[in-house]
mmCIF file of C-alpha atoms and ligand atoms in Angstrom:
data_model
loop_
_atom_site.group_PDB
_atom_site.id
_atom_site.type_symbol
_atom_site.label_atom_id
_atom_site.label_comp_id
_atom_site.label_asym_id
_atom_site.label_seq_id
_atom_site.Cartn_x
_atom_site.Cartn_y
_atom_site.Cartn_z
ATOM 1 C CA MET Q 1 15.231 -3.022 -25.950
ATOM 2 C CA PRO Q 2 16.243 -1.829 -22.439
ATOM 3 C CA SER Q 3 15.895 -4.036 -19.372
ATOM 4 C CA PHE Q 4 12.621 -3.717 -17.518
ATOM 5 C CA ASN Q 5 12.863 -1.591 -14.397
ATOM 6 C CA PRO Q 6 9.580 -1.419 -12.518
ATOM 7 C CA PRO Q 7 8.676 1.752 -10.624
ATOM 8 C CA LEU Q 8 8.959 1.509 -6.839
ATOM 9 C CA ARG Q 9 5.377 1.256 -5.607
ATOM 10 C CA VAL Q 10 3.784 0.890 -2.219
ATOM 11 C CA LEU Q 11 1.367 -2.030 -2.555
ATOM 12 C CA MET Q 12 -1.785 -1.597 -0.476
ATOM 13 C CA GLY Q 13 -4.306 -3.332 -2.686
ATOM 14 C CA PRO Q 14 -5.851 -6.796 -2.343
ATOM 15 C CA GLY Q 15 -2.502 -8.429 -3.243
ATOM 16 C CA PRO Q 16 0.262 -8.624 -4.152
ATOM 17 C CA SER Q 17 1.551 -6.942 -1.024
ATOM 18 C CA ASP Q 18 5.015 -5.417 -0.662
ATOM 19 C CA VAL Q 19 7.720 -8.053 -0.924
ATOM 20 C CA HIS Q 20 10.426 -7.729 1.712
ATOM 21 C CA PRO Q 21 13.990 -7.200 0.372
ATOM 22 C CA ARG Q 22 15.057 -10.388 2.186
ATOM 23 C CA VAL Q 23 12.592 -12.372 0.093
ATOM 24 C CA LEU Q 24 13.719 -10.742 -3.154
ATOM 25 C CA ALA Q 25 17.358 -11.372 -2.223
ATOM 26 C CA ALA Q 26 16.619 -15.039 -1.526
ATOM 27 C CA MET Q 27 15.058 -15.382 -4.968
ATOM 28 C CA ALA Q 28 18.211 -14.076 -6.643
ATOM 29 C CA ARG Q 29 20.320 -16.957 -5.273
ATOM 30 C CA PRO Q 30 21.707 -19.542 -7.718
ATOM 31 C CA THR Q 31 19.230 -21.951 -9.245
ATOM 32 C CA ILE Q 32 19.872 -25.614 -8.437
ATOM 33 C CA GLY Q 33 18.150 -28.780 -9.598
ATOM 34 C CA HIS Q 34 14.718 -29.677 -8.244
ATOM 35 C CA LEU Q 35 16.077 -33.047 -7.052
ATOM 36 C CA ASP Q 36 19.360 -31.677 -5.685
ATOM 37 C CA PRO Q 37 19.864 -32.930 -2.114
ATOM 38 C CA ALA Q 38 20.214 -29.315 -0.947
ATOM 39 C CA PHE Q 39 16.901 -28.467 -2.558
ATOM 40 C CA GLN Q 40 15.248 -31.487 -0.979
ATOM 41 C CA ALA Q 41 16.355 -30.176 2.410
ATOM 42 C CA LEU Q 42 14.647 -26.860 1.607
ATOM 43 C CA MET Q 43 11.470 -28.771 0.676
ATOM 44 C CA GLU Q 44 11.376 -30.488 4.072
ATOM 45 C CA ASP Q 45 11.945 -27.168 5.901
ATOM 46 C CA MET Q 46 9.226 -25.604 3.793
ATOM 47 C CA LYS Q 47 6.691 -28.271 4.718
ATOM 48 C CA ASP Q 48 7.522 -27.871 8.413
ATOM 49 C CA MET Q 49 7.173 -24.096 8.261
ATOM 50 C CA LEU Q 50 3.861 -24.365 6.404
ATOM 51 C CA ARG Q 51 2.619 -26.730 9.108
ATOM 52 C CA TYR Q 52 3.591 -24.066 11.615
ATOM 53 C CA ALA Q 53 1.735 -21.351 9.693
ATOM 54 C CA PHE Q 54 -1.365 -23.499 9.159
ATOM 55 C CA ARG Q 55 -1.202 -24.874 12.745
ATOM 56 C CA THR Q 56 -1.437 -28.425 11.534
ATOM 57 C CA LYS Q 57 0.308 -31.747 11.745
ATOM 58 C CA ASN Q 58 -1.068 -32.782 8.346
ATOM 59 C CA ARG Q 59 1.476 -34.852 6.470
ATOM 60 C CA LEU Q 60 0.136 -33.596 3.151
ATOM 61 C CA THR Q 61 1.212 -29.951 3.475
ATOM 62 C CA MET Q 62 3.176 -28.221 0.712
ATOM 63 C CA PRO Q 63 3.100 -25.350 -1.741
ATOM 64 C CA ALA Q 64 1.272 -26.007 -5.021
ATOM 65 C CA SER Q 65 3.130 -24.656 -8.066
ATOM 66 C CA GLY Q 66 0.838 -21.880 -9.145
ATOM 67 C CA PRO Q 67 -1.126 -18.934 -7.750
ATOM 68 C CA GLY Q 68 -3.934 -19.226 -5.198
ATOM 69 C CA SER Q 69 -6.289 -20.247 -7.980
ATOM 70 C CA VAL Q 70 -4.232 -23.400 -8.534
ATOM 71 C CA GLY Q 71 -4.464 -24.226 -4.821
ATOM 72 C CA MET Q 72 -8.224 -23.730 -5.063
ATOM 73 C CA GLU Q 73 -8.521 -26.004 -8.052
ATOM 74 C CA THR Q 74 -6.205 -28.616 -6.469
ATOM 75 C CA CYS Q 75 -8.537 -28.908 -3.468
ATOM 76 C CA PHE Q 76 -11.657 -29.230 -5.589
ATOM 77 C CA VAL Q 77 -10.424 -31.615 -8.284
ATOM 78 C CA ASN Q 78 -8.960 -34.025 -5.734
ATOM 79 C CA LEU Q 79 -11.935 -34.169 -3.366
ATOM 80 C CA VAL Q 80 -14.925 -33.666 -5.652
ATOM 81 C CA GLU Q 81 -16.075 -36.276 -8.156
ATOM 82 C CA PRO Q 82 -18.850 -36.254 -10.759
ATOM 83 C CA GLY Q 83 -22.235 -36.652 -9.097
ATOM 84 C CA ASP Q 84 -21.137 -35.250 -5.725
ATOM 85 C CA THR Q 85 -22.945 -32.392 -4.004
ATOM 86 C CA VAL Q 86 -21.002 -29.492 -2.493
ATOM 87 C CA ILE Q 87 -22.475 -26.726 -0.356
ATOM 88 C CA VAL Q 88 -20.741 -23.478 -1.358
ATOM 89 C CA CYS Q 89 -20.999 -20.262 0.645
ATOM 90 C CA GLN Q 90 -20.813 -17.148 -1.490
ATOM 91 C CA ASN Q 91 -20.607 -13.632 -0.095
ATOM 92 C CA GLY Q 92 -18.124 -12.235 -2.586
ATOM 93 C CA VAL Q 93 -16.219 -12.939 -5.773
ATOM 94 C CA PHE Q 94 -14.161 -15.893 -4.595
ATOM 95 C CA GLY Q 95 -17.125 -17.967 -3.416
ATOM 96 C CA GLY Q 96 -18.375 -17.644 -6.995
ATOM 97 C CA ARG Q 97 -15.154 -19.207 -8.211
ATOM 98 C CA MET Q 98 -15.694 -22.141 -5.871
ATOM 99 C CA LYS Q 99 -19.035 -22.747 -7.593
ATOM 100 C CA GLU Q 100 -17.250 -22.741 -10.975
ATOM 101 C CA ASN Q 101 -14.781 -25.320 -9.683
ATOM 102 C CA VAL Q 102 -17.519 -27.596 -8.324
ATOM 103 C CA GLU Q 103 -19.457 -27.509 -11.579
ATOM 104 C CA ARG Q 104 -16.369 -28.169 -13.675
ATOM 105 C CA CYS Q 105 -15.774 -31.285 -11.556
ATOM 106 C CA GLY Q 106 -19.188 -32.523 -12.719
ATOM 107 C CA ALA Q 107 -20.692 -32.031 -9.271
ATOM 108 C CA THR Q 108 -23.673 -30.018 -8.046
ATOM 109 C CA ALA Q 109 -23.121 -26.789 -6.114
ATOM 110 C CA VAL Q 110 -25.793 -25.916 -3.561
ATOM 111 C CA MET Q 111 -25.313 -22.198 -3.026
ATOM 112 C CA VAL Q 112 -25.669 -20.339 0.273
ATOM 113 C CA ILE Q 113 -25.696 -16.703 -0.813
ATOM 114 C CA ASP Q 114 -25.113 -13.607 1.266
ATOM 115 C CA ASP Q 115 -24.689 -10.017 0.126
ATOM 116 C CA PHE Q 116 -21.243 -8.712 -0.730
ATOM 117 C CA GLY Q 117 -19.821 -7.207 2.463
ATOM 118 C CA LYS Q 118 -21.762 -9.493 4.817
ATOM 119 C CA THR Q 119 -20.332 -12.516 6.595
ATOM 120 C CA VAL Q 120 -21.542 -16.043 5.827
ATOM 121 C CA ASP Q 121 -24.921 -16.501 7.543
ATOM 122 C CA LEU Q 122 -24.604 -19.547 9.812
ATOM 123 C CA ASP Q 123 -28.362 -20.169 9.946
ATOM 124 C CA LYS Q 124 -28.535 -20.408 6.163
ATOM 125 C CA VAL Q 125 -25.668 -22.885 6.172
ATOM 126 C CA LYS Q 126 -27.371 -24.924 8.887
ATOM 127 C CA LYS Q 127 -30.498 -25.119 6.740
ATOM 128 C CA ALA Q 128 -28.516 -26.060 3.609
ATOM 129 C CA ILE Q 129 -26.807 -28.874 5.533
ATOM 130 C CA ALA Q 130 -30.170 -30.125 6.854
ATOM 131 C CA ASP Q 131 -31.707 -29.942 3.369
ATOM 132 C CA ASN Q 132 -28.778 -31.766 1.725
ATOM 133 C CA PRO Q 133 -27.817 -34.659 3.995
ATOM 134 C CA LYS Q 134 -25.893 -36.345 1.169
ATOM 135 C CA ALA Q 135 -23.641 -33.363 0.508
ATOM 136 C CA LYS Q 136 -19.994 -34.386 0.631
ATOM 137 C CA VAL Q 137 -18.256 -31.062 1.178
ATOM 138 C CA LEU Q 138 -18.877 -27.625 2.696
ATOM 139 C CA ALA Q 139 -16.746 -24.969 0.963
ATOM 140 C CA PHE Q 140 -16.280 -21.382 2.050
ATOM 141 C CA VAL Q 141 -13.874 -18.441 1.942
ATOM 142 C CA HIS Q 142 -12.326 -17.570 5.316
ATOM 143 C CA ALA Q 143 -11.214 -14.062 4.322
ATOM 144 C CA GLU Q 144 -13.251 -12.704 1.391
ATOM 145 C CA THR Q 145 -10.756 -10.338 -0.236
ATOM 146 C CA SER Q 146 -13.354 -8.871 -2.560
ATOM 147 C CA THR Q 147 -15.254 -7.355 0.368
ATOM 148 C CA GLY Q 148 -13.140 -7.505 3.544
ATOM 149 C CA ALA Q 149 -15.536 -9.820 5.407
ATOM 150 C CA ARG Q 150 -14.420 -12.681 7.643
ATOM 151 C CA ALA Q 151 -16.338 -15.957 7.900
ATOM 152 C CA ASP Q 152 -16.699 -17.777 11.221
ATOM 153 C CA ALA Q 153 -14.508 -20.620 10.010
ATOM 154 C CA GLU Q 154 -14.431 -22.479 13.307
ATOM 155 C CA THR Q 155 -18.218 -22.732 13.593
ATOM 156 C CA LEU Q 156 -18.636 -23.594 9.905
ATOM 157 C CA CYS Q 157 -16.136 -26.459 10.249
ATOM 158 C CA LYS Q 158 -17.864 -27.788 13.368
ATOM 159 C CA MET Q 159 -21.206 -27.729 11.553
ATOM 160 C CA ALA Q 160 -19.734 -29.659 8.623
ATOM 161 C CA GLN Q 161 -18.121 -32.238 10.910
ATOM 162 C CA ALA Q 162 -21.340 -32.790 12.841
ATOM 163 C CA ALA Q 163 -22.973 -33.639 9.502
ATOM 164 C CA GLY Q 164 -20.102 -35.907 8.418
ATOM 165 C CA MET Q 165 -19.064 -33.532 5.645
ATOM 166 C CA LEU Q 166 -15.581 -32.520 4.522
ATOM 167 C CA THR Q 167 -14.526 -28.858 4.415
ATOM 168 C CA ILE Q 168 -12.630 -26.941 1.739
ATOM 169 C CA VAL Q 169 -11.439 -23.574 3.033
ATOM 170 C CA ASP Q 170 -10.050 -20.642 1.044
ATOM 171 C CA ALA Q 171 -7.354 -19.103 3.243
ATOM 172 C CA VAL Q 172 -5.594 -17.161 0.488
ATOM 173 C CA THR Q 173 -5.883 -13.876 2.368
ATOM 174 C CA SER Q 174 -6.206 -15.230 5.915
ATOM 175 C CA LEU Q 175 -2.972 -17.237 6.325
ATOM 176 C CA GLY Q 176 -0.521 -15.195 8.394
ATOM 177 C CA GLY Q 177 -2.958 -12.313 8.886
ATOM 178 C CA ILE Q 178 -5.688 -13.584 11.229
ATOM 179 C CA PRO Q 179 -6.088 -16.591 13.523
ATOM 180 C CA LEU Q 180 -6.398 -19.791 11.517
ATOM 181 C CA GLU Q 181 -6.292 -23.234 13.150
ATOM 182 C CA VAL Q 182 -6.346 -26.058 10.641
ATOM 183 C CA ASP Q 183 -6.177 -28.912 13.178
ATOM 184 C CA ALA Q 184 -8.157 -27.368 16.037
ATOM 185 C CA TRP Q 185 -10.976 -26.417 13.669
ATOM 186 C CA GLY Q 186 -10.765 -29.726 11.773
ATOM 187 C CA ILE Q 187 -10.295 -28.288 8.282
ATOM 188 C CA ASP Q 188 -9.930 -31.038 5.658
ATOM 189 C CA ALA Q 189 -8.548 -29.147 2.673
ATOM 190 C CA ILE Q 190 -7.127 -25.648 2.668
ATOM 191 C CA TYR Q 191 -5.303 -23.451 0.186
ATOM 192 C CA SER Q 192 -3.589 -20.101 0.492
ATOM 193 C CA GLY Q 193 -1.464 -17.750 -1.607
ATOM 194 C CA SER Q 194 2.116 -16.544 -1.413
ATOM 195 C CA GLN Q 195 1.439 -12.887 -2.233
ATOM 196 C CA LYS Q 196 -1.019 -11.754 0.428
ATOM 197 C CA CYS Q 197 -0.164 -11.905 4.152
ATOM 198 C CA LEU Q 198 2.948 -14.009 3.499
ATOM 199 C CA SER Q 199 4.360 -11.196 1.337
ATOM 200 C CA CYS Q 200 6.210 -13.373 -1.118
ATOM 201 C CA THR Q 201 5.922 -12.900 -4.874
ATOM 202 C CA PRO Q 202 2.745 -14.275 -6.504
ATOM 203 C CA GLY Q 203 2.718 -17.763 -7.972
ATOM 204 C CA LEU Q 204 2.738 -20.271 -5.119
ATOM 205 C CA SER Q 205 -0.165 -21.699 -3.179
ATOM 206 C CA PRO Q 206 0.371 -23.420 0.176
ATOM 207 C CA ILE Q 207 -2.074 -26.327 0.557
ATOM 208 C CA SER Q 208 -2.824 -28.874 3.256
ATOM 209 C CA PHE Q 209 -5.042 -31.961 3.432
ATOM 210 C CA SER Q 210 -6.191 -33.776 6.581
ATOM 211 C CA ALA Q 211 -5.719 -37.533 7.003
ATOM 212 C CA ARG Q 212 -9.454 -37.874 6.322
ATOM 213 C CA ALA Q 213 -9.116 -35.955 3.049
ATOM 214 C CA GLU Q 214 -6.104 -38.065 2.127
ATOM 215 C CA GLN Q 215 -8.246 -41.208 2.568
ATOM 216 C CA VAL Q 216 -10.955 -39.715 0.358
ATOM 217 C CA ILE Q 217 -8.365 -38.978 -2.331
ATOM 218 C CA LYS Q 218 -6.970 -42.525 -2.108
ATOM 219 C CA SER Q 219 -10.402 -44.120 -2.421
ATOM 220 C CA ARG Q 220 -11.624 -42.138 -5.424
ATOM 221 C CA ASN Q 221 -13.738 -43.938 -8.005
ATOM 222 C CA ARG Q 222 -11.919 -42.416 -10.927
ATOM 223 C CA LYS Q 223 -8.722 -40.555 -11.728
ATOM 224 C CA VAL Q 224 -8.515 -36.856 -10.918
ATOM 225 C CA GLN Q 225 -9.531 -35.001 -14.086
ATOM 226 C CA SER Q 226 -6.417 -32.798 -13.893
ATOM 227 C CA TRP Q 227 -3.091 -34.530 -14.409
ATOM 228 C CA PHE Q 228 -1.116 -31.516 -13.137
ATOM 229 C CA MET Q 229 -3.075 -31.153 -9.896
ATOM 230 C CA ASP Q 230 -3.519 -34.847 -9.068
ATOM 231 C CA MET Q 231 -2.242 -35.101 -5.474
ATOM 232 C CA SER Q 232 -1.551 -38.830 -5.831
ATOM 233 C CA LEU Q 233 1.126 -37.902 -8.409
ATOM 234 C CA ILE Q 234 2.362 -34.681 -6.753
ATOM 235 C CA MET Q 235 2.926 -36.587 -3.505
ATOM 236 C CA ASN Q 236 5.645 -38.641 -5.199
ATOM 237 C CA TYR Q 237 7.724 -35.504 -5.561
ATOM 238 C CA TRP Q 238 6.926 -33.766 -2.258
ATOM 239 C CA GLU Q 239 7.024 -36.871 -0.064
ATOM 240 C CA ALA Q 240 10.322 -38.719 0.200
ATOM 241 C CA GLN Q 241 8.812 -42.210 0.247
ATOM 242 C CA GLY Q 242 11.664 -44.542 1.043
ATOM 243 C CA GLY Q 243 14.028 -41.674 0.247
ATOM 244 C CA ALA Q 244 13.098 -41.606 -3.428
ATOM 245 C CA ARG Q 245 11.388 -38.565 -4.895
ATOM 246 C CA THR Q 246 10.353 -38.681 -8.498
ATOM 247 C CA TYR Q 247 9.990 -35.932 -11.045
ATOM 248 C CA HIS Q 248 6.460 -34.652 -11.575
ATOM 249 C CA HIS Q 249 6.983 -31.124 -12.923
ATOM 250 C CA THR Q 250 9.996 -28.859 -12.522
ATOM 251 C CA ALA Q 251 9.411 -27.028 -9.250
ATOM 252 C CA PRO Q 252 9.623 -23.216 -9.419
ATOM 253 C CA ILE Q 253 12.976 -23.321 -7.618
ATOM 254 C CA ASN Q 254 13.709 -19.645 -7.057
ATOM 255 C CA SER Q 255 10.119 -18.806 -6.161
ATOM 256 C CA LEU Q 256 10.364 -21.490 -3.506
ATOM 257 C CA TYR Q 257 13.517 -19.820 -2.133
ATOM 258 C CA GLY Q 258 11.382 -16.717 -1.754
ATOM 259 C CA LEU Q 259 8.517 -18.460 0.026
ATOM 260 C CA HIS Q 260 11.031 -20.212 2.270
ATOM 261 C CA GLU Q 261 12.454 -16.846 3.293
ATOM 262 C CA SER Q 262 9.051 -15.305 3.958
ATOM 263 C CA LEU Q 263 8.179 -18.282 6.177
ATOM 264 C CA VAL Q 264 11.509 -17.924 8.010
ATOM 265 C CA MET Q 265 10.532 -14.300 8.629
ATOM 266 C CA LEU Q 266 7.069 -15.344 9.850
ATOM 267 C CA LYS Q 267 8.655 -17.773 12.306
ATOM 268 C CA GLU Q 268 11.082 -15.116 13.510
ATOM 269 C CA GLU Q 269 8.217 -12.726 14.170
ATOM 270 C CA GLY Q 270 5.930 -15.435 15.549
ATOM 271 C CA LEU Q 271 2.482 -16.218 14.174
ATOM 272 C CA GLU Q 272 0.561 -14.623 17.049
ATOM 273 C CA ALA Q 273 2.716 -11.500 16.820
ATOM 274 C CA ALA Q 274 1.950 -11.287 13.098
ATOM 275 C CA TRP Q 275 -1.787 -11.534 13.825
ATOM 276 C CA ALA Q 276 -1.462 -8.820 16.481
ATOM 277 C CA ARG Q 277 0.477 -6.558 14.108
ATOM 278 C CA HIS Q 278 -2.191 -6.883 11.413
ATOM 279 C CA LYS Q 279 -4.874 -6.042 13.954
ATOM 280 C CA LYS Q 280 -3.112 -3.004 15.368
ATOM 281 C CA ASN Q 281 -2.303 -1.447 12.001
ATOM 282 C CA HIS Q 282 -5.883 -2.063 10.917
ATOM 283 C CA MET Q 283 -7.241 -0.251 13.987
ATOM 284 C CA ALA Q 284 -4.973 2.704 13.292
ATOM 285 C CA LEU Q 285 -6.019 2.913 9.652
ATOM 286 C CA ARG Q 286 -9.681 2.526 10.562
ATOM 287 C CA ASP Q 287 -9.521 5.271 13.193
ATOM 288 C CA GLY Q 288 -7.816 7.575 10.706
ATOM 289 C CA LEU Q 289 -10.349 6.873 7.959
ATOM 290 C CA VAL Q 290 -13.315 7.295 10.286
ATOM 291 C CA ALA Q 291 -11.874 10.569 11.658
ATOM 292 C CA MET Q 292 -11.663 11.770 8.074
ATOM 293 C CA GLY Q 293 -15.377 11.006 7.734
ATOM 294 C CA LEU Q 294 -15.080 7.909 5.593
ATOM 295 C CA GLU Q 295 -17.242 4.853 6.119
ATOM 296 C CA MET Q 296 -16.200 1.200 6.290
ATOM 297 C CA LEU Q 297 -18.238 -1.313 4.270
ATOM 298 C CA VAL Q 298 -18.180 -4.292 6.643
ATOM 299 C CA ALA Q 299 -19.728 -4.393 10.140
ATOM 300 C CA GLU Q 300 -17.065 -4.129 12.837
ATOM 301 C CA LYS Q 301 -17.441 -7.685 14.169
ATOM 302 C CA ASP Q 302 -16.922 -9.242 10.724
ATOM 303 C CA ARG Q 303 -14.082 -7.017 9.494
ATOM 304 C CA LEU Q 304 -10.789 -8.362 8.244
ATOM 305 C CA PRO Q 305 -7.804 -6.367 9.497
ATOM 306 C CA GLN Q 306 -5.807 -7.115 6.348
ATOM 307 C CA LEU Q 307 -8.425 -5.924 3.856
ATOM 308 C CA ASN Q 308 -10.254 -2.660 4.518
ATOM 309 C CA ALA Q 309 -13.142 -1.842 2.200
ATOM 310 C CA ILE Q 310 -14.225 1.815 2.401
ATOM 311 C CA LYS Q 311 -17.160 3.457 0.697
ATOM 312 C CA ILE Q 312 -16.149 5.989 -1.934
ATOM 313 C CA PRO Q 313 -17.361 9.487 -0.971
ATOM 314 C CA ALA Q 314 -20.120 10.979 -3.138
ATOM 315 C CA GLY Q 315 -18.987 12.850 -6.233
ATOM 316 C CA VAL Q 316 -15.494 11.331 -6.397
ATOM 317 C CA ASP Q 317 -14.370 9.755 -9.680
ATOM 318 C CA GLU Q 318 -12.950 6.600 -8.135
ATOM 319 C CA ALA Q 319 -10.707 5.517 -11.036
ATOM 320 C CA ALA Q 320 -9.230 9.012 -11.400
ATOM 321 C CA ALA Q 321 -8.523 9.220 -7.672
ATOM 322 C CA ARG Q 322 -6.812 5.822 -7.655
ATOM 323 C CA LYS Q 323 -4.733 6.907 -10.621
ATOM 324 C CA ARG Q 324 -3.613 10.006 -8.741
ATOM 325 C CA LEU Q 325 -2.675 7.933 -5.706
ATOM 326 C CA LEU Q 326 -0.452 5.907 -8.010
ATOM 327 C CA THR Q 327 1.126 8.780 -9.914
ATOM 328 C CA ASP Q 328 1.417 11.265 -7.025
ATOM 329 C CA TYR Q 329 2.261 8.892 -4.163
ATOM 330 C CA ASN Q 330 3.318 5.632 -5.883
ATOM 331 C CA LEU Q 331 0.538 4.091 -3.826
ATOM 332 C CA GLU Q 332 -1.607 1.254 -5.127
ATOM 333 C CA ILE Q 333 -4.990 0.523 -3.562
ATOM 334 C CA GLY Q 334 -7.683 -1.773 -4.942
ATOM 335 C CA ALA Q 335 -10.907 -1.022 -6.788
ATOM 336 C CA GLY Q 336 -14.217 -2.694 -5.950
ATOM 337 C CA LEU Q 337 -14.884 -6.087 -7.552
ATOM 338 C CA GLY Q 338 -18.123 -7.570 -8.843
ATOM 339 C CA ALA Q 339 -21.186 -6.101 -7.121
ATOM 340 C CA LEU Q 340 -18.947 -3.534 -5.386
ATOM 341 C CA ALA Q 341 -17.248 -2.154 -8.527
ATOM 342 C CA GLY Q 342 -17.305 1.653 -8.398
ATOM 343 C CA LYS Q 343 -18.671 1.616 -4.833
ATOM 344 C CA VAL Q 344 -15.670 0.836 -2.622
ATOM 345 C CA TRP Q 345 -11.923 0.952 -2.448
ATOM 346 C CA ARG Q 346 -10.040 -1.941 -0.947
ATOM 347 C CA ILE Q 347 -7.040 -1.067 1.154
ATOM 348 C CA GLY Q 348 -4.755 -3.969 1.958
ATOM 349 C CA LEU Q 349 -2.609 -4.108 5.083
ATOM 350 C CA MET Q 350 -1.092 -7.485 4.350
ATOM 351 C CA GLY Q 351 2.227 -8.925 5.439
ATOM 352 C CA ALA Q 352 5.089 -6.512 4.776
ATOM 353 C CA SER Q 353 2.460 -3.896 3.835
ATOM 354 C CA SER Q 354 1.075 -3.941 7.366
ATOM 355 C CA THR Q 355 3.300 -1.347 9.053
ATOM 356 C CA PRO Q 356 2.792 2.061 10.687
ATOM 357 C CA ASN Q 357 4.529 3.649 7.661
ATOM 358 C CA HIS Q 358 1.938 2.199 5.332
ATOM 359 C CA VAL Q 359 -0.925 3.429 7.507
ATOM 360 C CA THR Q 360 0.544 6.907 7.754
ATOM 361 C CA LEU Q 361 1.281 7.245 4.043
ATOM 362 C CA CYS Q 362 -2.132 5.908 3.038
ATOM 363 C CA LEU Q 363 -4.012 8.341 5.272
ATOM 364 C CA ALA Q 364 -1.958 11.309 4.057
ATOM 365 C CA ALA Q 365 -2.297 10.303 0.411
ATOM 366 C CA LEU Q 366 -6.047 9.717 0.659
ATOM 367 C CA GLU Q 367 -6.606 12.971 2.497
ATOM 368 C CA GLY Q 368 -4.703 14.989 -0.087
ATOM 369 C CA THR Q 369 -6.251 13.214 -3.043
ATOM 370 C CA LEU Q 370 -9.834 13.340 -1.788
ATOM 371 C CA ALA Q 371 -9.513 17.025 -0.875
ATOM 372 C CA ALA Q 372 -8.144 17.795 -4.341
ATOM 373 C CA ALA Q 373 -11.111 15.903 -5.827
ATOM 374 C CA GLY Q 374 -13.497 18.150 -3.895
ATOM 375 C CA ALA Q 375 -14.762 15.487 -1.473
ATOM 376 C CA LYS Q 376 -16.177 16.678 1.844
ATOM 377 C CA ILE Q 377 -13.762 15.203 4.374
ATOM 378 C CA ASN Q 378 -12.423 16.269 7.739
ATOM 379 C CA ARG Q 379 -8.860 17.460 7.243
ATOM 380 C CA GLY Q 380 -5.971 17.442 9.666
ATOM 381 C CA VAL Q 381 -7.380 14.825 12.052
ATOM 382 C CA ALA Q 382 -6.589 11.420 10.529
ATOM 383 C CA GLN Q 383 -2.909 11.276 11.465
ATOM 384 C CA ASP Q 384 -3.597 12.054 15.109
ATOM 385 C CA ALA Q 385 -6.304 9.392 15.261
ATOM 386 C CA ALA Q 386 -3.908 6.818 13.824
ATOM 387 C CA ARG Q 387 -1.039 7.972 16.039
ATOM 388 C CA LYS Q 388 -3.117 7.265 19.149
ATOM 389 C CA VAL Q 389 -3.290 3.589 18.154
ATOM 390 C CA LEU Q 390 0.182 3.199 16.716
ATOM 391 C CA PHE Q 391 2.299 5.125 19.151
ATOM 392 C CA ALA Q 392 0.306 5.028 22.384
ATOM 393 C CA SER Q 393 1.844 6.965 25.310
HETATM 394 C C1 LIG T 401 -6.263 -13.591 -4.292
HETATM 395 C C2 LIG T 401 -7.296 -14.601 -3.922
HETATM 396 C C3 LIG T 401 -7.474 -15.798 -4.646
HETATM 397 C C4 LIG T 401 -6.734 -16.091 -5.905
HETATM 398 O O1 LIG T 401 -5.368 -16.103 -5.767
HETATM 399 P P1 LIG T 401 -4.451 -15.882 -7.050
HETATM 400 O O2 LIG T 401 -3.071 -15.983 -6.505
HETATM 401 O O3 LIG T 401 -4.808 -14.548 -7.611
HETATM 402 O O4 LIG T 401 -4.776 -16.979 -8.008
HETATM 403 C C5 LIG T 401 -8.413 -16.703 -4.188
HETATM 404 N N1 LIG T 401 -9.145 -16.460 -3.086
HETATM 405 C C6 LIG T 401 -9.014 -15.330 -2.374
HETATM 406 C C7 LIG T 401 -9.855 -15.114 -1.164
HETATM 407 C C8 LIG T 401 -8.093 -14.371 -2.782
HETATM 408 O O5 LIG T 401 -7.959 -13.241 -2.077
#
């Protein structure tokens, strides 16, 4: 059996995004023990850098060992107990997963539903809060990767606080890509993912809990149903209480080297500069797509720069076109999910995949592929439209 050698792809789907060679190189460094003093120093640096990325002073800030879904579940199982009520906003696939988590905790999910592609309707949330004064938590997705819509996280958090409710926020696709202010917005529990705008390999989920959330965890009526995700146990490894850390599970050492490196790179670039880069590359891609005659799914004011959903032109076999992008250009873009399956493509401009090169390649590849598929598009104009944004003057 030969060794596995993956093809070199350009990753412009909904994640994973391209992993920078510096991150891959970091992951190839020698494995050491998860309680080695040198590794413990990396853990402390990691927590500090995550606080920087999340814009928080929360003590309880660390990467959960597992993909974004584990971060999601960690937030829910620690804060939600049987009999609780949670208001869940759903305007895409991931809000639906929040409902699953709430119900599996033995709690009741009160759903606030909006169409796929729309932002979370604040008036509906206001009504749900008024109708459910005993609700404990408001949960929503900041950047809905299944549609490319952004929620007004700041306003949603303020509404929850005014009602004395906690917030659980999905920031898997927002962290590092768009403004996110954990402390200023008063977010109580947040989870992200390593493989989207942080451009590390998949499998780690940065999480953070406010002091208020920490109190709620400490005063639970019963044990967290999940042993693996119980923060009261995980804390004993990630917090050096009196200098002694104790084994919980073997940390994914080399993956953590990778996340450490991607956070070092984020700090070098600067968080605001990273947000600005995502925005600029998005505007270039959008202008190119629109010049070609393609239509964006999400209204301009609610659009995420890092996830661009475009409507598939009439008559195009979407799966065949995506396959050609992969075989002809080594370019991966995403299909539609859930209610949008077969209707949109999702083009990611996340982390190391948010560069002028990615924009330029994607526009050229789409133009060639759509023309070959017989779609009616405007040819020879997309690159100039993108150039005007990318290389002004
Ligand atoms: C990708 C994603 C997840 C799940 O993350 P995994 O790493 O695939 O488990 C959750 N929420 C959102 C918004 C996502 O984009």
